[in-house]
Short mmCIF file of C-alpha atoms and ligand atoms in Angstrom, two decimals:
data_model
loop_
_atom_site.label_atom_id
_atom_site.label_comp_id
_atom_site.label_asym_id
_atom_site.label_seq_id
_atom_site.Cartn_x
_atom_site.Cartn_y
_atom_site.Cartn_z
CA MET F 80 0.21 -0.26 -0.16
CA HIS F 81 1.37 3.27 -0.80
CA ILE F 82 1.37 5.95 1.61
CA ASP F 83 2.98 9.72 2.22
CA THR F 84 5.38 9.17 5.20
CA LEU F 85 6.13 6.42 7.65
CA LEU F 86 7.75 7.26 11.08
CA LYS F 87 9.47 4.83 12.94
CA ALA F 88 9.77 5.48 16.80
CA ARG F 89 11.24 3.67 19.64
CA TRP F 90 8.21 5.22 21.42
CA ILE F 91 4.83 6.07 20.65
CA ILE F 92 2.76 8.09 23.42
CA PRO F 93 -0.54 8.42 21.70
CA VAL F 94 -2.36 10.00 24.85
CA GLU F 95 -5.68 8.35 23.85
CA PRO F 96 -5.68 5.55 25.43
CA GLU F 97 -4.62 7.07 28.46
CA ARG F 98 -1.24 6.02 30.00
CA ILE F 99 -0.17 3.74 26.92
CA VAL F 100 2.95 3.65 25.43
CA LEU F 101 3.67 2.12 22.29
CA ASN F 102 6.84 0.40 21.91
CA ASP F 103 9.04 -0.06 18.43
CA HIS F 104 5.98 0.94 16.49
CA ALA F 105 5.36 3.16 13.34
CA LEU F 106 2.94 6.14 12.63
CA ALA F 107 1.71 5.72 8.60
CA ILE F 108 0.62 8.99 7.46
CA HIS F 109 -1.52 9.99 4.27
CA GLY F 110 -3.00 12.96 2.96
CA GLY F 111 -1.86 14.83 6.19
CA ARG F 112 -3.86 12.30 8.32
CA ILE F 113 -2.85 9.36 10.46
CA VAL F 114 -3.83 6.18 8.54
CA ASP F 115 -2.23 3.29 10.84
CA ILE F 116 -0.34 2.68 13.94
CA LEU F 117 1.23 -0.64 13.99
CA PRO F 118 4.76 -2.69 15.14
CA ILE F 119 7.90 -1.42 12.74
CA ALA F 120 8.05 -5.01 11.10
CA GLU F 121 4.50 -4.82 10.20
CA ALA F 122 4.56 -1.48 8.94
CA GLU F 123 7.72 -2.13 6.84
CA ALA F 124 6.05 -5.16 5.39
CA LYS F 125 2.53 -3.34 4.57
CA TYR F 126 3.48 0.08 3.62
CA GLN F 127 5.54 1.50 0.61
CA ALA F 128 6.23 5.10 1.93
CA ALA F 129 7.51 8.08 -0.52
CA SER F 130 9.60 9.11 2.51
CA GLN F 131 10.40 7.49 6.07
CA GLU F 132 12.41 8.08 8.72
CA SER F 133 13.50 6.43 12.32
CA PHE F 134 13.02 8.03 15.39
CA ASP F 135 15.23 5.39 17.65
CA ARG F 136 16.20 7.51 20.39
CA HIS F 137 12.79 9.23 20.21
CA ALA F 138 9.11 9.78 21.94
CA LEU F 139 6.80 10.51 19.25
CA ILE F 140 3.85 12.65 21.02
CA PRO F 141 0.63 14.50 19.89
CA GLY F 142 1.97 18.06 19.21
CA PHE F 143 1.30 20.50 22.40
CA VAL F 144 -1.84 22.95 22.19
CA ASN F 145 -0.90 26.21 23.85
CA ALA F 146 -4.63 26.81 24.63
CA HIS F 147 -4.29 30.44 25.84
CA THR F 148 -1.40 32.88 24.55
CA HIS F 149 -1.16 36.47 23.14
CA ALA F 150 1.45 35.27 20.23
CA ALA F 151 2.46 39.11 19.26
CA MET F 152 3.43 39.90 22.79
CA SER F 153 6.44 38.19 22.31
CA LEU F 154 7.81 41.56 21.52
CA LEU F 155 6.79 42.87 25.08
CA ARG F 156 9.08 40.04 26.63
CA GLY F 157 10.67 41.45 29.97
CA VAL F 158 9.19 45.38 29.53
CA ALA F 159 7.51 45.23 32.57
CA ASP F 160 8.30 42.47 35.09
CA ASP F 161 7.80 41.71 38.72
CA ARG F 162 4.35 43.69 38.75
CA PRO F 163 0.49 42.68 39.58
CA LEU F 164 -2.03 42.19 37.32
CA MET F 165 -3.93 45.38 37.00
CA GLU F 166 -0.67 47.66 37.45
CA TRP F 167 1.40 45.67 34.42
CA LEU F 168 -1.76 45.71 32.27
CA VAL F 169 -3.22 49.40 32.97
CA ASP F 170 0.24 51.19 33.39
CA HIS F 171 2.42 49.55 31.31
CA ILE F 172 0.86 47.06 28.84
CA TRP F 173 -1.98 48.55 27.31
CA PRO F 174 -0.23 52.15 26.94
CA LEU F 175 2.79 50.25 24.88
CA GLU F 176 -0.18 48.54 22.86
CA GLN F 177 -1.69 51.61 22.18
CA LYS F 178 1.68 53.22 20.93
CA TRP F 179 2.87 50.18 19.14
CA VAL F 180 0.47 47.55 17.82
CA GLY F 181 -0.46 47.69 14.30
CA GLU F 182 -0.19 45.17 11.58
CA ALA F 183 3.56 45.08 11.36
CA PHE F 184 3.87 44.55 15.20
CA VAL F 185 1.53 41.61 14.85
CA ARG F 186 3.52 40.25 12.17
CA ASP F 187 6.76 40.01 13.48
CA GLY F 188 5.28 39.12 17.20
CA THR F 189 3.56 36.08 15.53
CA ASP F 190 6.56 34.93 13.52
CA LEU F 191 8.81 35.24 16.84
CA ALA F 192 6.04 33.61 19.08
CA MET F 193 5.42 30.68 16.34
CA ALA F 194 9.33 29.98 16.06
CA GLU F 195 9.69 29.49 20.01
CA MET F 196 6.56 27.55 20.09
CA ILE F 197 7.21 25.22 17.24
CA ARG F 198 11.04 24.65 18.58
CA GLY F 199 9.08 23.80 21.94
CA GLY F 200 6.65 21.04 20.10
CA VAL F 201 3.57 23.33 19.94
CA THR F 202 1.54 22.77 16.81
CA CYS F 203 -1.59 24.37 17.80
CA PHE F 204 -2.32 27.72 19.55
CA ASN F 205 -5.30 29.61 20.74
CA ASP F 206 -4.61 33.35 20.41
CA MET F 207 -6.37 36.23 21.69
CA TYR F 208 -4.58 39.53 20.41
CA PHE F 209 -5.23 42.71 17.85
CA PHE F 210 -5.22 42.08 14.13
CA PRO F 211 -6.06 38.74 14.31
CA GLU F 212 -6.32 38.48 10.46
CA VAL F 213 -2.62 39.13 10.56
CA THR F 214 -2.04 36.39 12.86
CA ALA F 215 -4.27 34.05 10.97
CA ARG F 216 -2.25 35.07 8.02
CA GLN F 217 1.16 34.16 9.41
CA VAL F 218 -0.10 30.89 11.03
CA ALA F 219 -1.01 30.02 7.63
CA ARG F 220 2.01 30.81 5.67
CA CYS F 221 3.92 28.92 8.61
CA GLY F 222 1.86 25.95 8.19
CA MET F 223 1.05 25.86 12.14
CA ARG F 224 -2.23 25.56 13.44
CA ALA F 225 -4.19 27.95 15.34
CA VAL F 226 -7.52 29.26 16.72
CA VAL F 227 -7.62 33.16 16.31
CA GLY F 228 -9.71 35.62 18.43
CA MET F 229 -12.61 37.62 17.28
CA ILE F 230 -11.44 39.78 20.02
CA LEU F 231 -13.73 42.47 21.99
CA ILE F 232 -13.17 44.98 24.54
CA ASP F 233 -14.70 48.05 25.31
CA PHE F 234 -11.88 50.40 24.48
CA PRO F 235 -10.69 51.44 20.89
CA SER F 236 -7.44 50.08 19.34
CA ALA F 237 -5.52 50.67 16.32
CA TRP F 238 -7.51 47.37 14.98
CA ALA F 239 -11.10 48.72 15.85
CA SER F 240 -13.05 51.94 17.28
CA GLY F 241 -15.31 50.12 19.37
CA PRO F 242 -17.37 46.80 20.18
CA GLU F 243 -19.37 47.01 16.94
CA GLU F 244 -16.35 47.20 14.75
CA TYR F 245 -14.70 44.53 16.95
CA LEU F 246 -17.33 42.33 16.13
CA SER F 247 -17.79 43.17 12.56
CA LYS F 248 -14.23 42.59 11.87
CA GLY F 249 -14.14 39.65 13.92
CA LEU F 250 -17.17 37.94 11.67
CA ALA F 251 -15.55 39.23 8.08
CA LEU F 252 -12.48 36.94 9.56
CA HIS F 253 -14.83 34.38 10.78
CA ASP F 254 -16.24 34.16 6.98
CA GLU F 255 -12.54 34.36 5.61
CA LEU F 256 -11.36 31.31 7.48
CA ARG F 257 -14.52 28.97 7.25
CA HIS F 258 -12.44 26.48 4.86
CA ASN F 259 -9.05 27.27 6.16
CA PRO F 260 -7.70 23.41 7.48
CA LEU F 261 -5.24 25.11 9.63
CA VAL F 262 -6.52 28.40 11.36
CA SER F 263 -10.37 28.81 12.77
CA VAL F 264 -11.97 31.38 14.95
CA ALA F 265 -13.31 31.60 18.42
CA PHE F 266 -14.96 34.80 20.26
CA ALA F 267 -12.62 36.48 22.73
CA PRO F 268 -14.04 38.87 24.65
CA HIS F 269 -11.22 40.21 26.91
CA ALA F 270 -12.91 39.69 30.40
CA PRO F 271 -15.99 40.42 32.33
CA TYR F 272 -14.26 43.85 33.29
CA SER F 273 -13.55 45.34 30.20
CA VAL F 274 -16.62 44.32 27.88
CA SER F 275 -20.07 45.51 28.74
CA ASP F 276 -22.84 43.55 28.71
CA GLU F 277 -24.58 44.77 25.58
CA PRO F 278 -21.78 43.57 23.28
CA LEU F 279 -21.55 40.35 25.86
CA LEU F 280 -25.06 39.14 24.82
CA LYS F 281 -24.34 39.79 21.27
CA VAL F 282 -21.31 37.41 21.13
CA ARG F 283 -23.50 34.64 23.03
CA THR F 284 -26.24 34.76 20.51
CA LEU F 285 -23.46 34.74 17.60
CA ALA F 286 -21.17 32.05 19.52
CA ALA F 287 -24.39 30.24 19.71
CA GLU F 288 -25.52 30.63 15.95
CA LEU F 289 -21.97 29.93 14.24
CA ASP F 290 -20.94 27.26 16.96
CA ARG F 291 -17.73 28.69 17.86
CA PRO F 292 -16.00 28.53 21.21
CA ILE F 293 -15.93 31.65 23.60
CA HIS F 294 -12.37 32.48 25.06
CA MET F 295 -12.15 34.87 28.05
CA HIS F 296 -10.23 35.85 31.15
CA LEU F 297 -12.03 35.11 34.04
CA HIS F 298 -11.77 34.94 37.89
CA GLU F 299 -8.01 36.08 37.30
CA THR F 300 -7.24 37.48 40.44
CA ARG F 301 -8.92 38.55 43.51
CA ASP F 302 -9.23 42.37 42.40
CA GLU F 303 -11.56 41.08 39.44
CA ILE F 304 -13.56 39.55 41.85
CA ASP F 305 -13.81 42.61 44.32
CA GLN F 306 -14.48 44.87 41.34
CA SER F 307 -17.43 42.91 40.04
CA ARG F 308 -18.72 42.80 43.53
CA GLN F 309 -18.80 46.74 43.62
CA ARG F 310 -20.28 46.85 40.33
CA TYR F 311 -22.68 43.99 39.98
CA GLY F 312 -23.06 42.89 43.43
CA MET F 313 -22.09 39.47 42.55
CA ARG F 314 -18.74 37.56 41.43
CA PRO F 315 -17.81 37.65 37.74
CA MET F 316 -18.92 33.82 36.60
CA LYS F 317 -22.34 34.32 38.56
CA TRP F 318 -22.55 37.64 36.59
CA LEU F 319 -21.74 35.48 33.28
CA GLN F 320 -24.38 32.85 34.32
CA GLN F 321 -26.70 35.56 34.73
CA LEU F 322 -26.19 36.64 31.05
CA ASP F 323 -26.52 32.72 30.05
CA PHE F 324 -22.93 33.13 29.12
CA LEU F 325 -21.66 29.46 30.18
CA GLY F 326 -22.02 26.37 28.22
CA PRO F 327 -19.85 23.48 26.69
CA SER F 328 -17.99 26.00 24.63
CA PHE F 329 -17.17 28.19 26.69
CA VAL F 330 -13.21 28.53 27.80
CA ALA F 331 -12.23 30.18 30.89
CA VAL F 332 -9.08 31.31 31.14
CA HIS F 333 -6.71 31.50 34.77
CA MET F 334 -9.93 30.78 37.20
CA THR F 335 -7.82 31.42 40.53
CA GLN F 336 -10.62 32.54 42.65
CA LEU F 337 -13.13 29.26 42.85
CA GLU F 338 -15.38 28.59 45.66
CA ASP F 339 -16.91 25.26 45.86
CA ASP F 340 -20.23 25.83 44.54
CA GLU F 341 -18.85 27.87 41.52
CA ILE F 342 -16.52 24.31 40.25
CA ALA F 343 -19.85 22.58 40.63
CA ARG F 344 -21.90 24.89 38.57
CA PHE F 345 -18.86 25.54 35.86
CA ALA F 346 -18.69 21.55 35.77
CA GLU F 347 -22.68 21.65 35.35
CA SER F 348 -22.21 24.01 32.38
CA GLY F 349 -19.69 21.59 30.62
CA GLY F 350 -17.05 24.27 30.21
CA SER F 351 -13.35 24.06 29.78
CA VAL F 352 -10.92 25.74 31.90
CA VAL F 353 -7.39 27.02 30.53
CA HIS F 354 -4.79 26.75 33.39
CA CYS F 355 -1.99 29.36 33.54
CA PRO F 356 0.50 28.38 35.95
CA GLU F 357 3.40 30.22 35.04
CA SER F 358 1.45 33.74 34.22
CA ASN F 359 -0.54 33.40 37.51
CA LEU F 360 2.85 32.74 39.42
CA LYS F 361 4.55 35.43 38.11
CA LEU F 362 1.82 38.33 38.32
CA ALA F 363 0.76 36.72 41.81
CA SER F 364 -2.60 36.22 40.41
CA GLY F 365 -3.23 33.36 42.68
CA PHE F 366 -3.51 29.58 42.18
CA CYS F 367 -6.25 27.22 40.30
CA PRO F 368 -7.60 24.53 41.81
CA VAL F 369 -6.66 22.12 39.08
CA ALA F 370 -7.31 18.59 41.05
CA LYS F 371 -10.66 19.58 42.21
CA LEU F 372 -11.92 21.11 38.59
CA ILE F 373 -10.48 17.53 37.54
CA LYS F 374 -12.29 15.83 40.01
CA ALA F 375 -15.23 17.70 39.35
CA GLY F 376 -15.21 16.24 35.60
CA ILE F 377 -14.06 19.65 34.13
CA ASN F 378 -11.90 19.72 31.08
CA VAL F 379 -8.29 21.66 32.07
CA ALA F 380 -6.22 22.36 29.42
CA ILE F 381 -3.06 24.44 29.64
CA GLY F 382 -2.00 27.79 28.09
CA THR F 383 1.12 29.84 28.89
CA ASP F 384 -0.42 33.15 28.43
CA GLY F 385 1.77 35.67 26.58
CA ALA F 386 5.26 36.19 26.52
CA ALA F 387 4.74 39.62 28.49
CA SER F 388 3.52 37.74 31.62
CA ASN F 389 5.60 34.70 31.71
CA ASN F 390 8.07 35.33 30.04
CA ASP F 391 8.17 32.01 27.57
CA LEU F 392 5.86 30.32 25.44
CA ASP F 393 7.43 26.60 26.51
CA LEU F 394 4.57 24.45 26.91
CA MET F 395 6.24 21.60 28.15
CA GLY F 396 7.82 23.90 31.10
CA GLU F 397 4.40 25.08 31.49
CA MET F 398 3.14 21.11 31.68
CA ARG F 399 5.51 20.40 34.35
CA SER F 400 4.75 23.61 36.37
CA ALA F 401 0.97 22.50 36.20
CA ALA F 402 1.58 19.14 37.21
CA LEU F 403 3.94 19.99 40.15
CA LEU F 404 1.56 23.31 41.77
CA SER F 405 -1.35 21.08 41.45
CA LYS F 406 0.28 18.77 43.98
CA ALA F 407 1.19 21.98 46.18
CA VAL F 408 -2.31 23.14 45.97
CA ALA F 409 -3.92 20.16 46.81
CA ASN F 410 -1.47 19.07 49.44
CA ASP F 411 -1.28 15.64 47.32
CA ALA F 412 1.42 14.42 45.51
CA ALA F 413 -0.90 11.97 43.49
CA ALA F 414 -3.16 14.97 42.30
CA VAL F 415 -2.08 15.47 38.52
CA PRO F 416 0.21 12.64 37.56
CA ALA F 417 2.38 12.60 34.49
CA HIS F 418 0.08 11.20 32.23
CA THR F 419 -2.84 13.51 33.19
CA ALA F 420 -0.56 16.87 32.80
CA LEU F 421 0.44 15.68 29.10
CA ARG F 422 -3.45 14.86 28.56
CA MET F 423 -3.94 18.54 29.56
CA ALA F 424 -1.23 19.95 27.40
CA THR F 425 -2.21 17.87 24.04
CA LEU F 426 -5.81 16.34 24.06
CA ASN F 427 -7.77 18.36 27.02
CA GLY F 428 -6.24 21.76 24.71
CA ALA F 429 -8.04 20.11 21.87
CA ARG F 430 -11.23 19.92 23.20
CA ALA F 431 -11.27 23.24 24.64
CA LEU F 432 -11.11 24.47 20.90
CA GLY F 433 -13.55 22.18 19.95
CA LEU F 434 -10.74 20.31 18.01
CA GLU F 435 -10.83 16.86 19.35
CA SER F 436 -11.84 14.70 16.60
CA ASP F 437 -8.88 16.49 14.47
CA ILE F 438 -5.99 16.85 16.71
CA GLY F 439 -4.47 16.02 20.43
CA SER F 440 -3.79 12.87 20.41
CA LEU F 441 -2.36 10.31 18.06
CA GLU F 442 -5.12 8.08 16.51
CA VAL F 443 -5.91 6.98 13.01
CA GLY F 444 -8.12 9.46 11.45
CA LYS F 445 -6.51 12.81 13.15
CA TYR F 446 -3.98 15.06 11.69
CA ALA F 447 -0.86 13.97 11.85
CA ASP F 448 0.10 16.92 14.17
CA ILE F 449 3.14 15.46 15.84
CA THR F 450 6.27 16.30 18.37
CA ALA F 451 9.18 13.72 18.41
CA ILE F 452 11.08 14.56 21.72
CA ARG F 453 14.85 12.78 22.17
CA LEU F 454 14.86 11.03 25.16
CA ASP F 455 18.55 9.93 25.13
CA GLU F 456 20.12 12.77 26.47
CA LEU F 457 21.52 12.51 30.04
CA GLU F 458 19.04 15.06 31.27
CA THR F 459 16.77 12.20 30.48
CA GLN F 460 18.34 9.07 31.40
CA PRO F 461 18.09 6.53 32.74
CA LEU F 462 14.45 6.05 31.58
CA TYR F 463 12.02 3.78 32.95
CA ASP F 464 8.83 5.83 31.84
CA PRO F 465 8.93 7.65 28.91
CA ILE F 466 5.79 9.61 29.98
CA SER F 467 7.55 10.36 33.30
CA ASN F 468 10.49 11.59 31.47
CA VAL F 469 8.82 13.69 28.97
CA VAL F 470 6.80 15.51 31.87
CA TYR F 471 9.21 15.78 34.73
CA ALA F 472 12.42 15.37 33.14
CA ALA F 473 12.54 16.59 29.25
CA GLY F 474 13.21 20.29 28.61
CA ARG F 475 12.18 21.97 24.82
CA HIS F 476 15.70 21.79 23.54
CA GLN F 477 15.09 17.95 23.39
CA VAL F 478 12.03 18.60 20.89
CA THR F 479 13.82 17.47 17.56
CA ASP F 480 10.76 17.37 14.86
CA VAL F 481 7.47 18.83 14.39
CA TRP F 482 4.81 17.89 11.83
CA VAL F 483 1.62 19.84 11.23
CA GLY F 484 -1.11 17.88 9.46
CA GLY F 485 2.12 15.53 8.11
CA ARG F 486 3.95 18.56 7.12
CA ARG F 487 7.33 18.77 8.29
CA LEU F 488 7.80 22.22 10.41
CA LEU F 489 10.70 21.54 12.13
CA LYS F 490 13.92 18.86 11.11
CA ASN F 491 16.59 18.10 13.55
CA ARG F 492 15.41 21.54 15.29
CA GLU F 493 15.79 23.34 12.17
CA LEU F 494 12.87 25.59 11.44
CA ILE F 495 12.05 24.75 8.05
CA THR F 496 8.74 27.45 7.11
CA LEU F 497 10.19 30.54 9.51
CA ASP F 498 13.49 32.44 8.73
CA ILE F 499 15.24 32.71 11.80
CA ASP F 500 17.48 35.37 11.17
CA GLU F 501 14.87 37.56 9.86
CA ILE F 502 12.89 37.03 13.07
CA LEU F 503 15.78 37.86 15.11
CA GLN F 504 16.49 40.65 13.41
CA LYS F 505 13.06 42.16 13.46
CA ALA F 506 12.98 41.49 17.12
CA ALA F 507 16.11 43.71 17.63
CA ALA F 508 14.54 46.21 15.71
CA TRP F 509 11.34 46.35 17.70
CA ARG F 510 13.22 46.59 21.01
CA GLU F 511 15.07 49.60 19.44
CA LYS F 512 12.01 51.30 19.05
CA THR F 513 10.25 50.56 22.11
CA LEU F 514 13.47 51.51 24.18
CA ALA F 515 13.80 55.02 22.16
CA SER F 516 10.28 55.66 22.79
CA GLU F 517 10.23 54.95 26.28
CA GLN F 518 13.12 57.58 26.67
CA GLN F 519 11.25 60.29 25.33
CA PRO F 520 8.34 62.42 26.76
CA SER F 521 5.06 61.54 25.25
C1 LIG A 216 -7.76 42.32 23.52
S1 LIG A 216 -6.38 41.49 23.00
C2 LIG A 216 -5.97 41.12 24.70
C3 LIG A 216 -5.61 41.94 25.49
O1 LIG A 216 -5.27 40.96 26.75
C4 LIG A 216 -4.25 41.75 27.19
N1 LIG A 216 -3.58 40.32 28.20
C5 LIG A 216 -2.68 40.00 28.23
N2 LIG A 216 -2.11 38.97 29.12
C6 LIG A 216 -3.68 39.22 30.08
C7 LIG A 216 -3.58 38.99 31.27
O2 LIG A 216 -3.04 38.08 31.86
N3 LIG A 216 -4.86 38.80 31.61
C8 LIG A 216 -5.79 40.07 31.08
N4 LIG A 216 -5.66 40.50 29.98
C9 LIG A 216 -4.06 40.23 29.20
C10 LIG A 216 -3.24 41.73 25.94
O3 LIG A 216 -2.28 42.81 26.70
C11 LIG A 216 -3.93 42.45 25.21
O4 LIG A 216 -4.48 43.84 25.66
ZN1 ZN A 217 -4.02 36.36 28.70
#
């Protein structure tokens, strides 16, 4: 039988079924999708592949899904460190964004972010940022997969003058991307404190009509809860529930402030939570009770947030932080074991984005979105359990190869579709501009 590609590997960790590690197996790929998973000897007898390769020191895993980021903020990495969320956002990030964010900023920042993410084994990201059509164009050019946000916020920006224009531009993008195999859209109202009720109600109706996820920052800090109590007399989640906003396609990012009855109500709604442990730690926002959420049956995915609050886009690091922090928060070393953390960083992310039938695990019929991690380096020796070493010991420098829809984006750590020298030059130029403007009175 003729196929496009045969990838033979020492280990394949499909994620579904959970906890399984396949020894000396191969992935048969045709037309961008996985068509078979079988022992190497059988694969060699059964398939004639246009190209085949051996990964005899590697684990092949599903590509990581970064379930919440602001990709272009890579250009603001390190500009306003060591501040709490509201001071960071209102006094530093928003003024910088007002000054600099435009098409060129989003183009260059997204390329920098994608280069970093691909080298870290990420194949898909869920983005929320200005000029999403530029993000979408750069994603399609480089061959990654993404869900871009139809953003909504009350204040004007270089992209839109107010809620009406945010929504109309978002919907135009939805139409444009309707048949794109790599890039799709989600509604992305920024947060309950920054979007008024009227546009929120429009999003609720449109999301149901168009069957798109709603991706929103929620219960990120104690401050957000206090503000909402003053403004509405209730906590933000309750307010959103009154607006009939929660449901299976609702994706709540952060959720560090949760009472037990809120966890139960959120579980009942069927929504997903994106846990961003490192952003929450760095901004001292609080702790997401991940083990309790999982126990309640909530789908919990992992995101890095933007590089200005993390300060990297390293989903492997984030996965480890998520596992370790969850144990500490639950006071239980058995909370969030390695296989659960890996699932959160892959299949749960896909599920949050409504993409679980296409990506998130290595299963026949799914797209060949694959990450190869080399496990023979001293940092991952000796090896008793490949899942344990991938989650608790390996670093992103051990990611050697990445495919999206069967197309190679990283080959032996070389980026295939992005020009690293150009990306570095542009990042340096943005640094000069930003610094020069900081030194001038505005
Ligand atoms: C409307 S585009 C997205 C908007 O969100 C800002 N942002 C980045 N990180 C966070 C965060 O952790 N909480 C709230 N808002 C955040 C970003 O700077 C853009 O303005
Ligand atoms: Zn965010």
